[in-house]
Amino acid sequence: MSKEKRTMDGNEAAAYVSYAFTEVAAIYPITPSSSMAELVDEWSAKGKKNLFDQPVKLVEMQSEAGAAAAMFGSLEAGTLTTSYTASQGLALMIPTMYRIAGQLLPGVLHVSSRTLGTHAVSIYGDHSDAMACRQTGFAMLSTGSVQEVMDLSGVAHLAAIEGRVPFLHFFDGFRTSHEVQKVDVMDYKELEAMLDKDALNNYKKSSLNPERPEMHGIGQNQDVYFQNKEASNVYYDNLPKIVENYMEKINRVTGRNYKLFNYYGAEDAEQIIIAMGSVSGVTMETIDYLNAQGEKTGLLQVHLYRPFSIEHFLKEIPETVKRIAVLDRTKEMGAMGDPLYLDVCAAYSNTANAPEIYAGIYGLAGKDVDHAQIVSVYDNLKQDEPKNHFTVGIVDDVTFNSLPVRNDIVINNPKIINCKFWGLGSDG
């Protein structure tokens, strides 16, 4: 197990690990991701070495669109490249993300997820930016605490190199990106030992270089485009196992137990929540509280969101589960359901005796999520006719979709000192 402990926030944890695997960082600042790139810039200026015994080369572009384009070009040249962004900045990268994924380039985006501006702009976190990237072809890895960011950021880089699929690693803006924890720090030597150097060399050899010509980024018509698109299936089919293997290596180093989907709670649970991100922590505390009173509740925390492995998903859920609440931290207007809910429904579509599945939305634009709200979700699952497509944490007096929240729930964890800091800064 790593012995060094440091106090840091989620952004520093992501920057620290990403620095090890990064040769070029193409960046443009946007709240709340800015400090990741600032730290990489500072460390590079001070001569800090990555795993390849050189400082990271950092270049700031004119916008996030430019940063994505620079990332694409750098990856084409055989250089491991990383960027850091959020919200509208990530949205500006989407066109180029399709190209990076389509050409199987091992880039990594670290995203401190933030609300996309719609009826208003908010600098606080939810998953609307990451969910807008589902179709790009990027693999998507979610973390829910500063320690998880430290432990799993490297999985994104390692799996991208071996699997030849780029990764979007996302965690909750401010709630995780700026939360300060004392964490076990991954040692660069431990990370280097996990690196697939043969895969890295193969990537380098396939780069654009006049000494060994390669054909990249061509135009294709209806005669071959469809076939080549389907030919990339094998990379995505192989990726869950690759990610699982690196998680197992991280587990051996840290002594923790990371899986593509982590289950927490009663082995014979009847009601569970499925969610991803920082809501996992408060949900686990609530589960301990409820199960101590004889309830049978649980949580399935999603780590690898794309590719979504139905095999790994179903394996982790107790057979006793009768009802599931899927919590999305985004709202897709006009859809039949929000992204994670629809994925869970699809995962069960060919399964006999599937549990009842209910959809809920929580925590938009950084709305606090407390134990009482999670209790309300479980209470809803116990009703004769549970409310579907509900919201929790607000009082909806327009469309009346919200769950009532009890005011008698107070759960104190003696191991945790809770504090909250509110502050606003200029964007970028």
Coordinates of C-alpha atoms in Angstrom, one line a residue:
M1 CA 0.0 0.0 0.0
S2 CA 1.1 3.6 -0.7
K3 CA 2.5 5.0 2.5
E4 CA 2.7 8.7 1.6
K5 CA -0.3 10.8 2.5
R6 CA -0.9 14.4 1.3
T7 CA -3.7 16.8 1.7
M8 CA -5.1 17.9 -1.6
D9 CA -8.3 18.5 -3.6
G10 CA -9.7 16.4 -6.5
N11 CA -8.2 18.7 -9.1
E12 CA -4.7 18.3 -7.7
A13 CA -5.1 14.5 -7.4
A14 CA -6.1 14.3 -11.1
A15 CA -3.3 16.7 -12.2
Y16 CA -0.7 14.7 -10.1
V17 CA -1.5 11.4 -11.7
S18 CA -2.0 12.7 -15.2
Y19 CA 1.3 14.5 -15.1
A20 CA 3.0 11.1 -14.9
F21 CA 1.6 10.0 -18.3
T22 CA 1.5 13.3 -20.1
E23 CA 4.1 14.5 -22.7
V24 CA 2.0 17.5 -23.9
A25 CA -0.9 19.2 -22.2
A26 CA -3.1 21.4 -24.5
I27 CA -5.3 23.6 -22.3
Y28 CA -7.6 26.5 -22.0
P29 CA -8.9 27.4 -18.5
I30 CA -12.5 27.1 -17.4
T31 CA -14.0 26.9 -13.9
P32 CA -13.8 24.6 -12.0
S33 CA -11.1 22.7 -14.0
S34 CA -8.5 25.5 -14.2
S35 CA -6.3 24.5 -11.3
M36 CA -5.5 21.1 -12.9
A37 CA -3.8 22.9 -15.8
E38 CA -2.3 25.5 -13.5
L39 CA -0.6 22.9 -11.4
V40 CA 0.7 21.0 -14.5
D41 CA 2.1 24.4 -15.7
E42 CA 3.7 25.1 -12.4
W43 CA 5.3 21.7 -12.0
S44 CA 6.6 21.8 -15.6
A45 CA 8.2 25.2 -15.0
K46 CA 9.9 23.8 -11.9
G47 CA 11.3 20.9 -14.0
K48 CA 9.2 18.1 -12.5
K49 CA 9.7 14.9 -14.6
N50 CA 7.0 12.6 -15.9
L51 CA 7.4 8.9 -16.4
F52 CA 9.5 9.6 -19.5
D53 CA 12.0 11.6 -17.6
Q54 CA 11.0 14.9 -19.0
P55 CA 8.9 17.9 -18.0
V56 CA 5.4 18.2 -19.6
K57 CA 5.2 20.6 -22.4
L58 CA 2.1 22.8 -21.8
V59 CA 0.5 25.0 -24.5
E60 CA -2.5 27.3 -23.9
M61 CA -4.7 27.8 -26.9
Q62 CA -7.2 30.5 -27.8
S63 CA -10.3 28.4 -26.7
E64 CA -11.2 24.9 -25.7
A65 CA -11.9 24.2 -29.3
G66 CA -8.3 25.1 -30.1
A67 CA -7.1 23.0 -27.1
A68 CA -8.9 19.9 -28.5
A69 CA -7.5 20.5 -32.0
A70 CA -4.0 20.8 -30.6
M71 CA -4.6 17.7 -28.6
F72 CA -5.6 15.9 -31.8
G73 CA -2.6 17.0 -33.7
S74 CA -0.2 16.1 -30.9
L75 CA -1.7 12.7 -30.6
E76 CA -1.4 12.2 -34.3
A77 CA 2.3 12.9 -34.0
G78 CA 2.7 10.1 -31.4
T79 CA 2.8 12.2 -28.3
L80 CA 0.7 11.3 -25.2
T81 CA -1.5 14.3 -24.7
T82 CA -3.9 15.4 -22.0
S83 CA -6.4 18.2 -21.5
Y84 CA -8.5 19.5 -18.6
T85 CA -11.9 21.2 -19.0
A86 CA -15.5 21.4 -18.0
S87 CA -19.0 22.6 -19.1
Q88 CA -19.1 24.7 -22.2
G89 CA -15.4 24.2 -22.6
L90 CA -16.0 20.5 -23.0
A91 CA -18.9 21.1 -25.4
L92 CA -16.5 23.0 -27.6
M93 CA -14.3 20.0 -27.8
I94 CA -16.9 17.6 -28.9
P95 CA -16.4 17.8 -32.8
T96 CA -12.7 17.0 -32.3
M97 CA -13.4 14.3 -29.8
Y98 CA -15.2 12.3 -32.5
R99 CA -11.9 12.4 -34.6
I100 CA -9.7 11.5 -31.7
A101 CA -11.9 8.5 -30.8
G102 CA -12.5 7.5 -34.5
Q103 CA -8.7 7.3 -35.1
L104 CA -8.1 5.3 -31.9
L105 CA -5.8 7.9 -30.3
P106 CA -4.9 7.4 -26.6
G107 CA -5.7 10.9 -25.3
V108 CA -7.2 11.6 -21.9
L109 CA -9.6 14.4 -20.8
H110 CA -9.9 15.1 -17.1
V111 CA -13.2 16.9 -16.5
S112 CA -14.4 18.5 -13.3
S113 CA -18.0 18.2 -14.4
R114 CA -20.1 21.3 -14.4
T115 CA -23.5 22.4 -15.5
L116 CA -24.0 23.4 -19.2
G117 CA -25.6 26.8 -19.5
T118 CA -29.2 26.5 -20.5
H119 CA -31.8 28.9 -19.1
A120 CA -29.0 30.3 -16.9
V121 CA -25.3 29.8 -16.4
S122 CA -24.0 28.1 -13.3
I123 CA -20.3 27.4 -12.4
Y124 CA -21.4 24.5 -10.1
G125 CA -21.3 20.8 -10.8
D126 CA -23.6 18.2 -12.4
H127 CA -23.1 15.7 -15.2
S128 CA -24.7 17.5 -18.1
D129 CA -21.3 18.2 -19.8
A130 CA -20.0 14.7 -19.6
M131 CA -23.4 13.2 -20.7
A132 CA -23.2 15.3 -23.8
C133 CA -20.2 13.3 -24.9
R134 CA -21.7 9.8 -24.8
Q135 CA -21.7 9.4 -28.6
T136 CA -18.2 10.7 -29.3
G137 CA -16.6 7.3 -28.8
F138 CA -14.6 8.3 -25.7
A139 CA -14.5 5.8 -22.9
M140 CA -16.0 7.4 -19.8
L141 CA -14.7 6.8 -16.3
S142 CA -16.4 8.3 -13.2
T143 CA -14.9 8.9 -9.8
G144 CA -16.7 10.0 -6.6
S145 CA -14.1 11.2 -4.1
V146 CA -10.6 12.7 -3.9
Q147 CA -9.2 9.3 -3.1
E148 CA -10.9 7.7 -6.0
V149 CA -9.6 10.5 -8.3
M150 CA -6.1 9.7 -7.1
D151 CA -6.5 5.9 -7.4
L152 CA -8.3 5.7 -10.7
S153 CA -7.0 8.7 -12.8
G154 CA -4.1 6.4 -13.8
V155 CA -6.5 3.8 -15.1
A156 CA -7.8 6.2 -17.7
H157 CA -4.3 6.8 -19.1
L158 CA -3.1 3.1 -18.8
A159 CA -6.3 1.7 -20.4
A160 CA -6.2 4.4 -23.2
I161 CA -2.6 3.3 -24.1
E162 CA -3.3 -0.4 -24.1
G163 CA -6.8 -0.3 -25.5
R164 CA -6.3 2.5 -28.1
V165 CA -9.5 4.2 -27.0
P166 CA -9.4 7.8 -25.6
F167 CA -10.8 8.4 -22.1
L168 CA -12.9 11.1 -20.5
H169 CA -12.4 10.9 -16.7
F170 CA -15.0 13.0 -14.9
F171 CA -15.7 13.9 -11.3
D172 CA -18.1 16.4 -9.7
G173 CA -17.2 20.0 -10.1
F174 CA -16.4 21.8 -6.8
R175 CA -18.0 18.9 -4.8
T176 CA -15.0 16.7 -5.6
S177 CA -12.7 19.0 -7.6
H178 CA -12.3 21.4 -4.7
E179 CA -13.0 19.1 -1.8
V180 CA -9.8 18.8 0.4
Q181 CA -9.0 15.4 1.7
K182 CA -6.0 13.6 3.2
V183 CA -5.3 10.9 0.6
D184 CA -2.9 8.0 -0.1
V185 CA -0.7 9.2 -3.0
M186 CA 0.1 6.9 -5.9
D187 CA 3.9 6.6 -6.4
Y188 CA 5.1 7.2 -9.9
K189 CA 7.2 4.1 -9.8
E190 CA 4.1 2.0 -9.1
L191 CA 2.3 3.7 -12.0
E192 CA 5.3 3.1 -14.3
A193 CA 5.4 -0.6 -13.5
M194 CA 1.8 -0.9 -14.8
L195 CA 2.5 0.8 -18.1
D196 CA 2.2 -1.4 -21.2
K197 CA 5.4 -0.3 -22.9
D198 CA 4.8 -2.6 -26.0
A199 CA 1.4 -0.9 -26.5
L200 CA 3.1 2.5 -26.1
N201 CA 5.7 1.7 -28.7
N202 CA 3.1 0.4 -31.1
Y203 CA 1.3 3.7 -30.8
K204 CA 4.5 5.7 -31.3
K205 CA 5.2 3.7 -34.5
S206 CA 1.8 4.3 -35.9
S207 CA 2.2 8.1 -35.6
L208 CA 2.5 10.5 -38.5
N209 CA 6.2 10.7 -39.4
P210 CA 7.8 11.5 -42.8
E211 CA 10.4 8.8 -42.1
R212 CA 7.8 6.1 -42.0
P213 CA 4.7 7.3 -43.8
E214 CA 1.2 6.4 -42.5
M215 CA -2.2 7.3 -43.9
H216 CA -4.5 9.0 -41.4
G217 CA -7.7 11.0 -41.5
I218 CA -8.8 10.2 -45.0
G219 CA -12.2 10.7 -46.6
Q220 CA -14.4 7.7 -47.1
N221 CA -17.7 7.2 -48.9
Q222 CA -20.5 4.6 -48.8
D223 CA -18.3 1.9 -50.2
V224 CA -16.1 1.4 -47.1
Y225 CA -17.1 3.9 -44.3
F226 CA -19.7 1.6 -42.7
Q227 CA -17.4 -1.4 -42.7
N228 CA -14.5 0.5 -41.1
K229 CA -16.8 2.0 -38.4
E230 CA -17.9 -1.5 -37.4
A231 CA -14.3 -2.8 -37.5
S232 CA -13.6 -0.6 -34.4
N233 CA -16.1 -2.6 -32.3
V234 CA -13.3 -5.0 -31.2
Y235 CA -11.5 -2.2 -29.4
Y236 CA -14.6 -1.3 -27.3
D237 CA -15.4 -5.0 -26.7
N238 CA -12.0 -5.5 -25.2
L239 CA -11.9 -2.3 -23.1
P240 CA -13.9 -3.4 -20.0
K241 CA -11.5 -6.3 -19.4
I242 CA -8.5 -3.9 -19.9
V243 CA -10.0 -1.5 -17.4
E244 CA -10.8 -4.3 -14.9
N245 CA -7.2 -5.5 -15.1
Y246 CA -5.8 -2.1 -14.3
M247 CA -8.3 -1.7 -11.5
E248 CA -7.0 -5.0 -10.0
K249 CA -3.5 -3.7 -10.2
I250 CA -4.5 -0.5 -8.5
N251 CA -6.3 -2.6 -5.8
R252 CA -3.1 -4.6 -5.1
V253 CA -1.2 -1.3 -4.6
T254 CA -3.8 0.5 -2.5
G255 CA -5.6 -2.3 -0.7
R256 CA -8.9 -1.0 -1.9
N257 CA -11.5 -2.8 -4.1
Y258 CA -12.3 -1.0 -7.3
K259 CA -14.5 -2.6 -9.9
L260 CA -16.3 -1.4 -13.0
F261 CA -19.4 -1.3 -10.8
N262 CA -19.0 -1.3 -7.1
Y263 CA -21.8 -2.6 -4.9
Y264 CA -22.3 -1.5 -1.3
G265 CA -24.9 -2.5 1.1
A266 CA -26.9 -5.5 2.2
E267 CA -26.2 -8.8 0.4
D268 CA -30.0 -9.5 0.4
A269 CA -31.0 -5.9 -0.5
E270 CA -34.5 -5.4 -1.9
Q271 CA -34.2 -1.7 -2.8
I272 CA -31.0 -0.2 -4.3
I273 CA -29.9 3.1 -5.8
I274 CA -27.7 3.2 -8.9
A275 CA -25.6 6.3 -9.4
M276 CA -22.2 7.7 -10.1
G277 CA -20.0 10.5 -8.7
S278 CA -19.9 12.1 -5.3
V279 CA -23.4 11.1 -4.3
S280 CA -22.0 7.7 -3.6
G281 CA -20.5 8.8 -0.3
V282 CA -23.7 10.2 1.3
T283 CA -25.6 7.2 0.0
M284 CA -23.2 4.8 1.7
E285 CA -23.6 6.6 5.0
T286 CA -27.4 6.5 4.6
I287 CA -27.3 2.8 3.8
D288 CA -25.4 2.1 7.0
Y289 CA -28.0 4.1 8.9
L290 CA -31.0 2.4 7.3
N291 CA -29.6 -1.2 7.4
A292 CA -28.7 -0.8 11.1
Q293 CA -32.5 -0.4 11.6
G294 CA -33.3 -3.5 9.7
E295 CA -33.7 -2.1 6.2
K296 CA -32.3 -4.0 3.2
T297 CA -30.8 -1.3 1.0
G298 CA -27.8 -0.9 -1.3
L299 CA -26.0 1.2 -3.8
L300 CA -24.4 0.3 -7.1
Q301 CA -21.7 2.9 -8.0
V302 CA -20.8 3.2 -11.6
H303 CA -17.1 3.7 -12.5
L304 CA -16.8 2.6 -16.1
Y305 CA -19.8 4.3 -17.8
R306 CA -18.7 3.8 -21.4
P307 CA -18.3 1.2 -22.7
F308 CA -21.2 0.0 -20.5
S309 CA -20.5 -3.7 -19.7
I310 CA -23.9 -5.4 -19.1
E311 CA -22.1 -8.5 -18.0
H312 CA -20.2 -6.7 -15.2
F313 CA -23.3 -4.7 -14.3
L314 CA -25.6 -7.6 -13.7
K315 CA -23.0 -9.6 -11.9
E316 CA -22.8 -7.0 -9.0
I317 CA -26.5 -6.6 -8.2
P318 CA -28.0 -9.0 -5.6
E319 CA -30.6 -11.3 -7.0
T320 CA -32.9 -10.3 -4.1
V321 CA -33.3 -6.7 -5.5
K322 CA -37.0 -5.9 -6.3
R323 CA -36.8 -2.2 -7.0
I324 CA -34.1 0.1 -8.3
A325 CA -33.9 3.9 -8.3
V326 CA -31.5 5.2 -10.9
L327 CA -30.2 8.7 -10.0
D328 CA -29.1 11.0 -12.8
R329 CA -27.3 14.3 -12.2
T330 CA -28.5 15.7 -15.5
K331 CA -31.7 16.4 -17.3
E332 CA -32.2 15.5 -20.9
M333 CA -35.2 17.6 -22.0
G334 CA -37.7 15.8 -24.1
A335 CA -36.2 12.3 -23.6
M336 CA -38.0 9.3 -22.3
G337 CA -35.5 9.2 -19.5
D338 CA -32.1 10.4 -18.5
P339 CA -28.9 8.7 -19.6
L340 CA -28.0 6.4 -16.8
Y341 CA -31.7 5.4 -16.3
L342 CA -32.0 4.4 -20.0
D343 CA -28.8 2.4 -19.8
V344 CA -30.0 0.5 -16.8
C345 CA -33.4 -0.2 -18.5
A346 CA -31.5 -1.4 -21.6
A347 CA -29.3 -3.6 -19.5
Y348 CA -32.3 -5.4 -18.1
S349 CA -34.3 -5.5 -21.4
N350 CA -33.5 -9.2 -22.1
T351 CA -33.5 -10.4 -18.5
A352 CA -36.2 -12.5 -17.0
N353 CA -37.7 -11.3 -13.7
A354 CA -36.1 -7.9 -14.0
P355 CA -36.7 -5.6 -11.0
E356 CA -38.8 -2.5 -11.2
I357 CA -36.7 0.5 -12.3
Y358 CA -37.5 4.1 -11.4
A359 CA -35.8 7.3 -12.5
G360 CA -34.8 10.2 -10.4
I361 CA -32.9 13.5 -10.9
Y362 CA -30.8 15.1 -8.1
G363 CA -28.2 17.7 -7.5
L364 CA -28.4 19.9 -10.6
A365 CA -26.0 22.8 -10.6
G366 CA -24.4 21.8 -7.4
K367 CA -27.6 21.4 -5.4
D368 CA -26.6 19.9 -2.1
V369 CA -27.5 16.2 -1.6
D370 CA -28.0 15.1 2.0
H371 CA -28.9 12.0 3.9
A372 CA -32.6 12.9 4.2
Q373 CA -32.9 13.1 0.4
I374 CA -31.4 9.7 0.0
V375 CA -33.8 8.3 2.7
S376 CA -36.6 9.8 0.6
V377 CA -35.5 7.9 -2.4
Y378 CA -35.6 4.6 -0.5
D379 CA -38.9 5.5 1.1
N380 CA -40.3 6.1 -2.4
L381 CA -39.2 2.6 -3.5
K382 CA -41.2 1.1 -0.6
Q383 CA -44.5 2.7 -1.7
D384 CA -47.3 0.7 -3.2
E385 CA -46.9 2.8 -6.3
P386 CA -43.5 4.6 -6.3
K387 CA -43.3 7.9 -8.1
N388 CA -41.3 7.6 -11.4
H389 CA -39.2 10.3 -13.1
F390 CA -39.0 12.1 -9.7
T391 CA -36.8 14.9 -8.5
V392 CA -35.3 15.1 -5.0
G393 CA -33.9 18.1 -3.2
I394 CA -36.3 20.7 -4.5
V395 CA -40.0 21.5 -4.1
D396 CA -41.5 21.2 -7.5
D397 CA -44.8 23.2 -7.3
V398 CA -45.1 23.4 -11.1
T399 CA -45.0 19.8 -12.4
F400 CA -45.2 18.1 -9.0
N401 CA -42.5 15.6 -9.6
S402 CA -40.5 16.1 -6.4
L403 CA -40.3 13.7 -3.5
P404 CA -41.2 14.9 0.0
V405 CA -38.0 15.1 2.2
R406 CA -38.2 14.2 5.9
N407 CA -36.8 16.7 8.4
D408 CA -36.1 14.1 11.1
I409 CA -33.1 12.5 9.5
V410 CA -29.7 13.5 11.1
I411 CA -26.8 11.2 10.5
N412 CA -23.4 12.1 12.0
N413 CA -20.3 10.2 11.1
P414 CA -17.8 10.7 13.9
K415 CA -14.9 9.9 11.5
I416 CA -15.7 12.9 9.3
I417 CA -15.4 16.6 10.1
N418 CA -17.7 18.4 7.7
C419 CA -17.2 22.0 6.6
K420 CA -18.3 24.0 3.6
F421 CA -16.8 26.9 1.8
W422 CA -18.7 29.0 -0.6
G423 CA -17.0 31.3 -3.0
L424 CA -17.4 32.6 -6.6
G425 CA -14.5 33.5 -8.9
S426 CA -14.2 34.8 -12.4
D427 CA -14.7 32.1 -15.1
G428 CA -11.2 31.0 -16.1

